[in-house]
Every structure is written in C-alpha cells, then in structure tokens.
Short mmCIF file of C-alpha atoms in Angstrom, two decimals:
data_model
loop_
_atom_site.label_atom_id
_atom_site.label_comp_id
_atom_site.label_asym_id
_atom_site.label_seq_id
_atom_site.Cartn_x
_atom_site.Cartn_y
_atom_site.Cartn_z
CA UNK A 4 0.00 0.00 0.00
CA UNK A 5 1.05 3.46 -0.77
CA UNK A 6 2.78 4.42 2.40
CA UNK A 7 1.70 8.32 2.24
CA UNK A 8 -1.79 7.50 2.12
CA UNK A 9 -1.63 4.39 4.75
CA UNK A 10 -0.08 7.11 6.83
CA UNK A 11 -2.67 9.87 6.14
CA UNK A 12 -5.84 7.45 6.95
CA UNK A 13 -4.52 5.81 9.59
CA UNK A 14 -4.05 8.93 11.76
CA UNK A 15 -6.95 10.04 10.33
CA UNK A 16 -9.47 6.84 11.69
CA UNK A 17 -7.08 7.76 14.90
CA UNK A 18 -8.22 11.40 15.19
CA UNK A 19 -11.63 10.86 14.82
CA UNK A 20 -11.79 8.25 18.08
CA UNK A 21 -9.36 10.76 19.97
CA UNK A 22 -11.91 11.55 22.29
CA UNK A 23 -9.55 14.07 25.05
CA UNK A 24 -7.19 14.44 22.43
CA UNK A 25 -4.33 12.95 20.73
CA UNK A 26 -3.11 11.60 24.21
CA UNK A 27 -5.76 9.50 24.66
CA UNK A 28 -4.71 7.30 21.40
CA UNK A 29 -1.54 6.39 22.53
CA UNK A 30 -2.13 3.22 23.02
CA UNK A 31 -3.82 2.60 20.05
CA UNK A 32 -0.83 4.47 18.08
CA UNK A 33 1.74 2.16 19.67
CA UNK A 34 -1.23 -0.70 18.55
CA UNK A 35 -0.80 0.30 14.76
CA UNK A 36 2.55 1.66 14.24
CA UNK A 37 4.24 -1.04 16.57
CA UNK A 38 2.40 -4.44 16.98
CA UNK A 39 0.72 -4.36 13.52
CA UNK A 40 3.00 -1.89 10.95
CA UNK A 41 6.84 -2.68 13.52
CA UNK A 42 7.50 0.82 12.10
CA UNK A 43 9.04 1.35 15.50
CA UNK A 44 10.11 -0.31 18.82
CA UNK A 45 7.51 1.25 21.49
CA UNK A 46 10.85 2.22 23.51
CA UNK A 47 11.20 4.43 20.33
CA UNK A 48 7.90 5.17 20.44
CA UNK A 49 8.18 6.44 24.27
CA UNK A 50 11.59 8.31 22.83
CA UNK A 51 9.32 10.31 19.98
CA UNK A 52 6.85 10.70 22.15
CA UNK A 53 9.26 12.75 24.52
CA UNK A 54 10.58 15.08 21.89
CA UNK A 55 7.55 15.87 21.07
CA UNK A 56 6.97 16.95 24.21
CA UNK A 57 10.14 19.15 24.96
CA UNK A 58 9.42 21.03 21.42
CA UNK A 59 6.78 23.59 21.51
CA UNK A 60 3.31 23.51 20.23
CA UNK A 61 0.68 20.81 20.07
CA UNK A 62 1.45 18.11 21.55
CA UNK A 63 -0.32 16.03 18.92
CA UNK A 64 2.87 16.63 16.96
CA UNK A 65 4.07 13.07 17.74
CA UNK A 66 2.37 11.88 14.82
CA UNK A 67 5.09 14.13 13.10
CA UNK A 68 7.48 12.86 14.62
CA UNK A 69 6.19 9.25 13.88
CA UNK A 70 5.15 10.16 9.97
CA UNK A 71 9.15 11.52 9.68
CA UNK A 72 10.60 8.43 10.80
CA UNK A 73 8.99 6.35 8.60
CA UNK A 74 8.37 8.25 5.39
CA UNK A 75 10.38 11.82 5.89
CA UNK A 76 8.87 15.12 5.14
CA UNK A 77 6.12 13.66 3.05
CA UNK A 78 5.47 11.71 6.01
CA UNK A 79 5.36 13.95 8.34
CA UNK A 80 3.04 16.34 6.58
CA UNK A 81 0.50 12.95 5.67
CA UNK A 82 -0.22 12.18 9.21
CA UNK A 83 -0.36 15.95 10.23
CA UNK A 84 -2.89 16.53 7.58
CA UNK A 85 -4.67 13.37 9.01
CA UNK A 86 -4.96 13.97 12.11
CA UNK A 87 -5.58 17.48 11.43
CA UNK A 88 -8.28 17.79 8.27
CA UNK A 89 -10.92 15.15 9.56
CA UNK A 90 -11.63 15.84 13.15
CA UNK A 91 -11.43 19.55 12.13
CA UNK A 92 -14.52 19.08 9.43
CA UNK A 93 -16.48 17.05 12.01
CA UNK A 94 -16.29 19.80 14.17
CA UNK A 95 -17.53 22.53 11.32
CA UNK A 96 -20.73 20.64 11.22
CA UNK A 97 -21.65 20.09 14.93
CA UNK A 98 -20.84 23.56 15.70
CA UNK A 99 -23.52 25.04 15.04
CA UNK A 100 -25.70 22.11 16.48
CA UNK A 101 -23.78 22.41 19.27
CA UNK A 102 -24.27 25.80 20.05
CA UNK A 103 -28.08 25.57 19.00
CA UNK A 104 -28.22 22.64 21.82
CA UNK A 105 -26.28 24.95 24.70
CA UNK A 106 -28.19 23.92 27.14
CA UNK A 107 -30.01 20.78 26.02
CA UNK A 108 -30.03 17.74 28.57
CA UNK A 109 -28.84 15.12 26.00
CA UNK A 110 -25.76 17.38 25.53
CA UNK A 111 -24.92 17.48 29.45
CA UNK A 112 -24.99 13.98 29.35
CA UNK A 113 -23.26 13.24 26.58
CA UNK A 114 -20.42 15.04 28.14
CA UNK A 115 -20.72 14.03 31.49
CA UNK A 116 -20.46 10.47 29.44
CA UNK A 117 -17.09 10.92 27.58
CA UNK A 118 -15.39 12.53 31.01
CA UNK A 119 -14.41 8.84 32.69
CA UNK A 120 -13.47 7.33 29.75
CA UNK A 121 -11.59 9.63 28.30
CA UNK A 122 -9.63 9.62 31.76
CA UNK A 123 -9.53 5.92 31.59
CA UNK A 124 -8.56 6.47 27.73
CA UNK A 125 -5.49 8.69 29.28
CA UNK A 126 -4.61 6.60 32.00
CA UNK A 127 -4.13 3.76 30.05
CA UNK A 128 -1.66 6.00 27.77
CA UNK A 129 0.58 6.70 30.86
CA UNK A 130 0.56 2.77 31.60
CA UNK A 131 1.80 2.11 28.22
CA UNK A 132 4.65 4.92 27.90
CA UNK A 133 5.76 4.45 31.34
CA UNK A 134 5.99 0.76 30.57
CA UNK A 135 7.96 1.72 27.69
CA UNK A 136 10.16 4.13 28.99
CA UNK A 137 11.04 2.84 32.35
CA UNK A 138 13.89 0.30 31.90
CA UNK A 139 15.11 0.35 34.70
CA UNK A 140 15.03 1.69 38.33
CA UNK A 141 16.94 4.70 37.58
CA UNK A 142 14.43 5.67 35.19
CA UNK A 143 11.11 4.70 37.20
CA UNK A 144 12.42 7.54 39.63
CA UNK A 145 12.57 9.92 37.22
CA UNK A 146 8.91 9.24 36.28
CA UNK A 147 7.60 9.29 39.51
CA UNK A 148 9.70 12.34 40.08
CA UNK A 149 8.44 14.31 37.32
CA UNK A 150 4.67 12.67 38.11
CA UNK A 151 5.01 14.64 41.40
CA UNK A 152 6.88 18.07 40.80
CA UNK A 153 3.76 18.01 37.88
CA UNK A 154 0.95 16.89 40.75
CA UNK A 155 2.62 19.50 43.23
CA UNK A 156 4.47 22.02 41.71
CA UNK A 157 3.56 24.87 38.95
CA UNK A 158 7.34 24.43 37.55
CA UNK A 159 7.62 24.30 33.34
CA UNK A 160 7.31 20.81 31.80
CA UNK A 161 10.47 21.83 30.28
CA UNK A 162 12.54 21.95 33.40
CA UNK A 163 11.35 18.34 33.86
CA UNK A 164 12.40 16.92 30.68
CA UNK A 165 15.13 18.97 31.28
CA UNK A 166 16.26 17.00 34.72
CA UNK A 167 15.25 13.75 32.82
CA UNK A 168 17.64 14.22 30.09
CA UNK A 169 20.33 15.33 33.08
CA UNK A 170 19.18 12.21 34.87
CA UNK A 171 19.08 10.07 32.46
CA UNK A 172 22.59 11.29 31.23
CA UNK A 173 24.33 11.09 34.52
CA UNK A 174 22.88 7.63 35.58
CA UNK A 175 22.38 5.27 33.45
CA UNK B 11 -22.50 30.36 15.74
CA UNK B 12 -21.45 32.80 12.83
CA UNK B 13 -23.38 35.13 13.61
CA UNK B 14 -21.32 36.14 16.52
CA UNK B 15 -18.76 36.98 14.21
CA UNK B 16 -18.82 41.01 13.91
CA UNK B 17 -15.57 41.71 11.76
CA UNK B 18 -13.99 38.95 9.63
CA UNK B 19 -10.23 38.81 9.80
CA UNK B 20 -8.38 37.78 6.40
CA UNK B 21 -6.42 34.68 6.29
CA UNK B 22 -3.00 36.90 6.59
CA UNK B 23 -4.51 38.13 10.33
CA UNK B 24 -5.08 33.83 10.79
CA UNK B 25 -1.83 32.72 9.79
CA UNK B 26 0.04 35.45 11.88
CA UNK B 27 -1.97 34.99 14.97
CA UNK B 28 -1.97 31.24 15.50
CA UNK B 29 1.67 31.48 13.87
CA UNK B 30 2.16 33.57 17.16
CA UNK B 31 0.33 31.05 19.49
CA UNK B 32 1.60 28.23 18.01
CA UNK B 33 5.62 29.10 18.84
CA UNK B 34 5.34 30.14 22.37
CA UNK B 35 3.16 27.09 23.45
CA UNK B 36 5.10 25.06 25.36
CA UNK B 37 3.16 21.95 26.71
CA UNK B 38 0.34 22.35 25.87
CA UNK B 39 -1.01 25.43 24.17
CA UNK B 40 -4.88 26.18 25.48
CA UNK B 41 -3.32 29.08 27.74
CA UNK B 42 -1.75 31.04 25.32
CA UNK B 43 -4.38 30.65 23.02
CA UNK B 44 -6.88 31.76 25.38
CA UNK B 45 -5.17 34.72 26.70
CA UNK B 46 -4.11 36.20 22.57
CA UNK B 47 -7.39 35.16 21.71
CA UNK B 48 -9.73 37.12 24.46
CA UNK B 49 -7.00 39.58 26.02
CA UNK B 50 -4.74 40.61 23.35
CA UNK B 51 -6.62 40.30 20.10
CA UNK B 52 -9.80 40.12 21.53
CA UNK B 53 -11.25 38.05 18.37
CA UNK B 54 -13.81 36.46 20.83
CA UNK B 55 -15.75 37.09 24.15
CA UNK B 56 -14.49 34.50 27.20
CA UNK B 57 -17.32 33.09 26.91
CA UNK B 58 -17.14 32.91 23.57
CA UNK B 59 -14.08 31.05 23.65
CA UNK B 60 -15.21 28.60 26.45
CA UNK B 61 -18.23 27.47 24.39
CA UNK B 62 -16.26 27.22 21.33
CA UNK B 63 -13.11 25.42 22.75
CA UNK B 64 -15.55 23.48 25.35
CA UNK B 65 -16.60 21.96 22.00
CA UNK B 66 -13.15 21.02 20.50
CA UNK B 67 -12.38 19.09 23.80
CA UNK B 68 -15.55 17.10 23.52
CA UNK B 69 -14.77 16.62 19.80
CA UNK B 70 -12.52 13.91 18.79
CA UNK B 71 -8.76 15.44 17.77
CA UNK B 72 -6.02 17.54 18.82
CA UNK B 73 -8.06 20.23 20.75
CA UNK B 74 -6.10 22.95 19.83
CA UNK B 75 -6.26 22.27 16.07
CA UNK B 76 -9.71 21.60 16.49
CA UNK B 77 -9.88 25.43 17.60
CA UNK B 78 -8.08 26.71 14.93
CA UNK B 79 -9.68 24.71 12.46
CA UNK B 80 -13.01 25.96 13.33
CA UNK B 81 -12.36 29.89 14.23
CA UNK B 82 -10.40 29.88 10.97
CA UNK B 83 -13.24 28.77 9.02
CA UNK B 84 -15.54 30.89 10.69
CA UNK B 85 -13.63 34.11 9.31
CA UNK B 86 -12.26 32.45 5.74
CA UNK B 87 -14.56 29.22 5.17
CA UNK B 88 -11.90 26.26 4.46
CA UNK B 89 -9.05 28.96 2.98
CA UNK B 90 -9.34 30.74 6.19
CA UNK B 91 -8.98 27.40 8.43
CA UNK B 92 -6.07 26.15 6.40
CA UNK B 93 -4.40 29.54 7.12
CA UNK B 94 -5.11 29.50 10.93
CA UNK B 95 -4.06 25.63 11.19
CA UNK B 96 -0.77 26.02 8.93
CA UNK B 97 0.05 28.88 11.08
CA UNK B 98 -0.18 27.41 14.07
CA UNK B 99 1.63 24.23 13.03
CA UNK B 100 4.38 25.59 11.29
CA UNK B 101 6.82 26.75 13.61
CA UNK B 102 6.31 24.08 16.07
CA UNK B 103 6.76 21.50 13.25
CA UNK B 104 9.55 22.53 11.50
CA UNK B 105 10.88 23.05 15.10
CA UNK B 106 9.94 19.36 16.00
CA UNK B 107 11.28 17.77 12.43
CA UNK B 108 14.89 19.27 13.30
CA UNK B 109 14.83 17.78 16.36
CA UNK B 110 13.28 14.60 15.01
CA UNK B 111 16.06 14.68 12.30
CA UNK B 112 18.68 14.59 14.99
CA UNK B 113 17.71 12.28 17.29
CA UNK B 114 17.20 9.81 13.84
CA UNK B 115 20.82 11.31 13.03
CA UNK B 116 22.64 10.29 16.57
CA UNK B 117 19.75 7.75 17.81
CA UNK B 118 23.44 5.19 18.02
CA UNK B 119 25.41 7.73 19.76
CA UNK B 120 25.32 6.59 23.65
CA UNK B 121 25.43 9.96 24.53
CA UNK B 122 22.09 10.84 22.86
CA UNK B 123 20.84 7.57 23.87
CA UNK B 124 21.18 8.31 27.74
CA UNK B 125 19.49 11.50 27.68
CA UNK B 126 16.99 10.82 25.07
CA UNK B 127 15.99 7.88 27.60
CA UNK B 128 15.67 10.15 30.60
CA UNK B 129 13.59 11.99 29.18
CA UNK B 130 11.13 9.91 28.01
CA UNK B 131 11.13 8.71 31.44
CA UNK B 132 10.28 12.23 32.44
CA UNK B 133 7.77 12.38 29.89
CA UNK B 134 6.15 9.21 30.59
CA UNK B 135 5.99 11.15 34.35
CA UNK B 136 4.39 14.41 33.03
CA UNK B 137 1.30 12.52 31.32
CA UNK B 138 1.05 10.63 34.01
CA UNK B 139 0.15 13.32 35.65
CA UNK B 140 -1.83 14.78 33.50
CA UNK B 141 -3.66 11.40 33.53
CA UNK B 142 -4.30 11.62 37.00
CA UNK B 143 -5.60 15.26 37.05
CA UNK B 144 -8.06 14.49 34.13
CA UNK B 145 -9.03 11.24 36.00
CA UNK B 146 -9.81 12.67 39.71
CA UNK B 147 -13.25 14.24 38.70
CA UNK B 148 -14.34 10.91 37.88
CA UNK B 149 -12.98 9.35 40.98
CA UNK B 150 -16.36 11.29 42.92
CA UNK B 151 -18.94 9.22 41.71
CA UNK B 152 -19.08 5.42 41.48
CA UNK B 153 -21.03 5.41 37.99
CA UNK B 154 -17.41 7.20 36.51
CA UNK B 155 -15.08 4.66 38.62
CA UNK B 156 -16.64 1.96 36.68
CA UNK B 157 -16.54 3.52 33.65
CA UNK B 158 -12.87 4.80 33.83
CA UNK B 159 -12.07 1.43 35.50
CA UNK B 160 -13.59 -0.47 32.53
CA UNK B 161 -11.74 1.63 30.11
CA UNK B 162 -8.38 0.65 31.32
CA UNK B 163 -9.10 -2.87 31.47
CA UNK B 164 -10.39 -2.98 28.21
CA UNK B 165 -7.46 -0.99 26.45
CA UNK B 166 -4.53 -2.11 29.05
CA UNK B 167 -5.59 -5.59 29.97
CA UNK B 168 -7.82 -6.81 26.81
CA UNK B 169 -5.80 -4.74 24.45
CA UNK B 170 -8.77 -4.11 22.44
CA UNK B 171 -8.83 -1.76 19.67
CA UNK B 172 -10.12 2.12 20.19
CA UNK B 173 -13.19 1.64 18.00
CA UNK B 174 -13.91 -1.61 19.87
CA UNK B 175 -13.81 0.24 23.06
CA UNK B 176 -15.31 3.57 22.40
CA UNK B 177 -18.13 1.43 20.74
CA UNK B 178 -18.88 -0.99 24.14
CA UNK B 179 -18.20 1.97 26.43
CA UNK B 180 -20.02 4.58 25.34
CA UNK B 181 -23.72 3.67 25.60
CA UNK B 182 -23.15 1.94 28.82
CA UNK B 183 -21.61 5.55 29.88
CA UNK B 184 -24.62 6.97 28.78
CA UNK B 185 -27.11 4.95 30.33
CA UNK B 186 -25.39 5.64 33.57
CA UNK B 187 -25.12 9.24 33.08
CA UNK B 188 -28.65 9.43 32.35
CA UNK B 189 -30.35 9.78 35.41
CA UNK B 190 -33.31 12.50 36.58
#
C-alpha cells in the first residue's frame, strides 16, 4: 500500500476516536505503528513521544514525529494533515448544532459520558509509555519524580524533561 | 455560531496569529491561546471562547487544532482554516522535524541515547500526571469509577482496539449518566 496514504488514513481513523485528544490514542498508536505496521520499537515510540513533548506547540505533533521516521517530510506532513483535516470538518458541522443545543439535557450527558473514559482512555496512555520508557530503576524515579513536581508544583514541563535528560545522562 | 462573528479577519490576520500562538506554546497550548485570543486580540468574548473550545475538547482530535480549524473557518470558510491551522503548526513542526532529524541522526550515539531515555522517562511522568488530574473528577462518583475502571481494562488488559472500546463503552456511559 502506498505508504503516504496508509499514513494519512490511519491517523486520520485515529483522530476521529481521539476523544480528550491525541493523548488519549496512545495506546492505540503504539497498537498500529508497533504491533501491527513494527514501524518502531515502542521504547522508540516512548523516545518520539518525549521530543515531542520538549518542542513547543501541540502536543499532537508526535504523529510528526512518527510520519518523519517512517516516510520523511512527506510523512510527516500525511499524518499531520490526518490527524488534522478530519476531526477539524467534524467539528464545522456540529458547531452550530452544538451551540443551537447549549443547554439541552442530552448534551450534558453526553459530556458528562465521555469525562471517565476519556480519563480511563489517558490513564491507560501513561501505563503504556511508562511501561515503555522505564527500563530500569533509575528511570522509574525519574517518572515518579516528574509525576510529582507536575501533581505538586507549577514548575515548566520543560525543566522536567530537562532534569530527565540530566538524569538520564548522569545515571544510566 | 457565525453570527457572533462582527468583523472577519483575512487569512493573513489567521496565519500570523496562531503562527504567534503556536511558537510560544510550550506543553500544551490552550493558555496562550486563550489569553491572545480574548485579552490581546480580543477576536472572541471568554465566553465565547469557552463554548467554542468546550466543543473542541468534547470533539474527537487535537483540541487545539480543532480550535483553529473551526475559528479559521468561521472568518475564511476552508481557505481561512487552512491559514489558521498552517500557522499554528508551522513553527512548532519545523521546530519538531529538526529535532526529530537529529535524534534519527545520533539515535546510536550513547550519549544521545542516555538523555533521550531520561527523558522519556520524564515524559512518561508528566502525562502521568496529567492522567491523573483528568481522572480525579471521575474518581467522585461510582457510575465514573466503573466507567474509567472499565476503560483501562479494556485498552490495558484486553488490548482491544479504540473503535472496539469507544463502541462498548459509550452507551453503557450513557445509560449511567442518564439519570433524573
């Protein structure tokens, strides 16, 4: 199959189930791109995943990241566009429904609906990329480290990655 | 919702105002979009910008693209959201692609390899958190525990597809949130 468009739908069938955002899919990314496609290791995956994080902007920009690695520039741009172009339409047309139902029951519902398992959905991300990334003890205190300074600090997510990368450097 | 719109900005106004969003957001970029958005530019009311962005979290997709995509095409139709979205993207991914570049570059160097594993570790920690955050409103009310509960099981322990989930889950979330 033509490995632009493969890229291109899959994120695109990806974005339209990312209910809570691209997050929520990891596990279904690492699904595709590693169990069924072996594009990439899911260590790699976790490794993507964290530049993605330390650059700035979206953070859906792991499908970039992804799209580069296995088909360059052309890649990249495919699963952007995916994960961009379909989800955006979707919302175009319930817009205005939306708005029209503001304060509808059937719409508080709905929502109040998609709240746990989207947190479920999210949860189960952090599983999977901890599993991924943490090797080794070393590395499981950085996570919980950088879970807590998150939970109980308001310090940058960049000065965590930052003492990750120092960490990670220094230790192991 | 279009007819809230009073003065329609031209895709150059879209491209150079999610361009500007788009390079300072670090981790996340719903703050800085909020605050050039309603305070600086003052394109839309807050409560403007609640409804419309309480929308693109509810809709499947990257939130914040969501938001561009649709306040974009508000102003310019699909010309005007392709100008909003590109300019929000573009920095960030030509920024990311560099990087992406050089870690693909010096993935074998054991230098790289060190830190680039540290901080996915860290990484791993900072949605973990965000996980738990977005899961403690849900913790309140037993109907949600089950639901969250079931979600994990079914994508962690079952390792069943997202359609396959979102399809069993979401009536039975429905039929518990539906209550008088």
């Amino acid at each position: 199959m033509n490995l632009l468009g493969d890229l291109f739908t899959l994120f695109a069938k990806l974005s339209l189930l990312a209910v809570g955002g691209v997050n929520s899919t990891v596990p279904a990314i690492i699904r595709m791109v590693v169990d069924q496609r072996h594009w990439i290791t899911t260590r790699q995956f976790s490794q993507l995943f964290a530049i993605a994080q330390a650059a700035p902007g979206p953070n859906m920009l792991i499908v970039a990241l992804i799209g580069q690695h296995v088909a360059g520039v052309a890649g990249a741009l495919a699963a952007t566009v995916g994960t961009v172009l379909p989800s955006g339409i979707l919302v175009l047309y319930v817009s205005n429904i939306w708005h029209r139902f503001q304060h509808a029951r059937w719409r508080r519902i709905l929502q109040a609906a998609i709240i746990p398992i989207t947190g479920g959905l999210i949860l189960s991300a952090a599983y999977v990329l901890v599993r991924a990334a943490d090797t080794g003890w070393v590395l499981a205190l950085v996570t919980v480290t950088s879970t807590l300074l998150c939970l109980t600090t308001r310090l940058h997510p960049l000065w965590l990655l930052a003492g990750g990368l120092l960490a990670g450097l220094i230790f192991t | 919702m279009t007819t809230d719109v009073t003065r329609k900005l031209d895709n150059r106004s879209l491209f150079i105002g999610f361009f500007q969003i788009g390079i300072v957001g670090f981790g996340g970029v719903l703050a800085v979009a909020r605050r050039a958005v309603v305070e600086e530019r003052k394109w839309l009311t807050a409560t403007e910008f609640s409804e419309l962005f309480s929308l693109c979290q509810f809709m499947p997709g990257a939130n914040i693209t969501n938001f561009a995509f649709a306040f974009g095409s508000r102003h310019g139709g699909l010309r005007g959201a392709a100008a909003a979205v590109s300019g929000l993207l573009a920095a960030p991914l030509v920024i990311v692609l560099i990087m992406g570049a050089l870690f693909q570059q010096y993935a074998t160097v054991p230098l790289v390899q060190h830190s680039v594993r540290g901080m996915a570790a860290a990484a791993a920690g900072l949605i973990a958190a965000t996980a738990i955050k977005m899961a403690l409103p849900s913790v309140k009310q037993l109907r949600s525990v089950l639901v969250l509960a079931a979600a994990v099981g079914l994508v962690v322990g079952f390792h069943l597809s997202l359609p396959v989930t979102m399809l069993a889950l979401l009536p039975v979330s429905v039929a518990l949130a539906w209550r008088p």
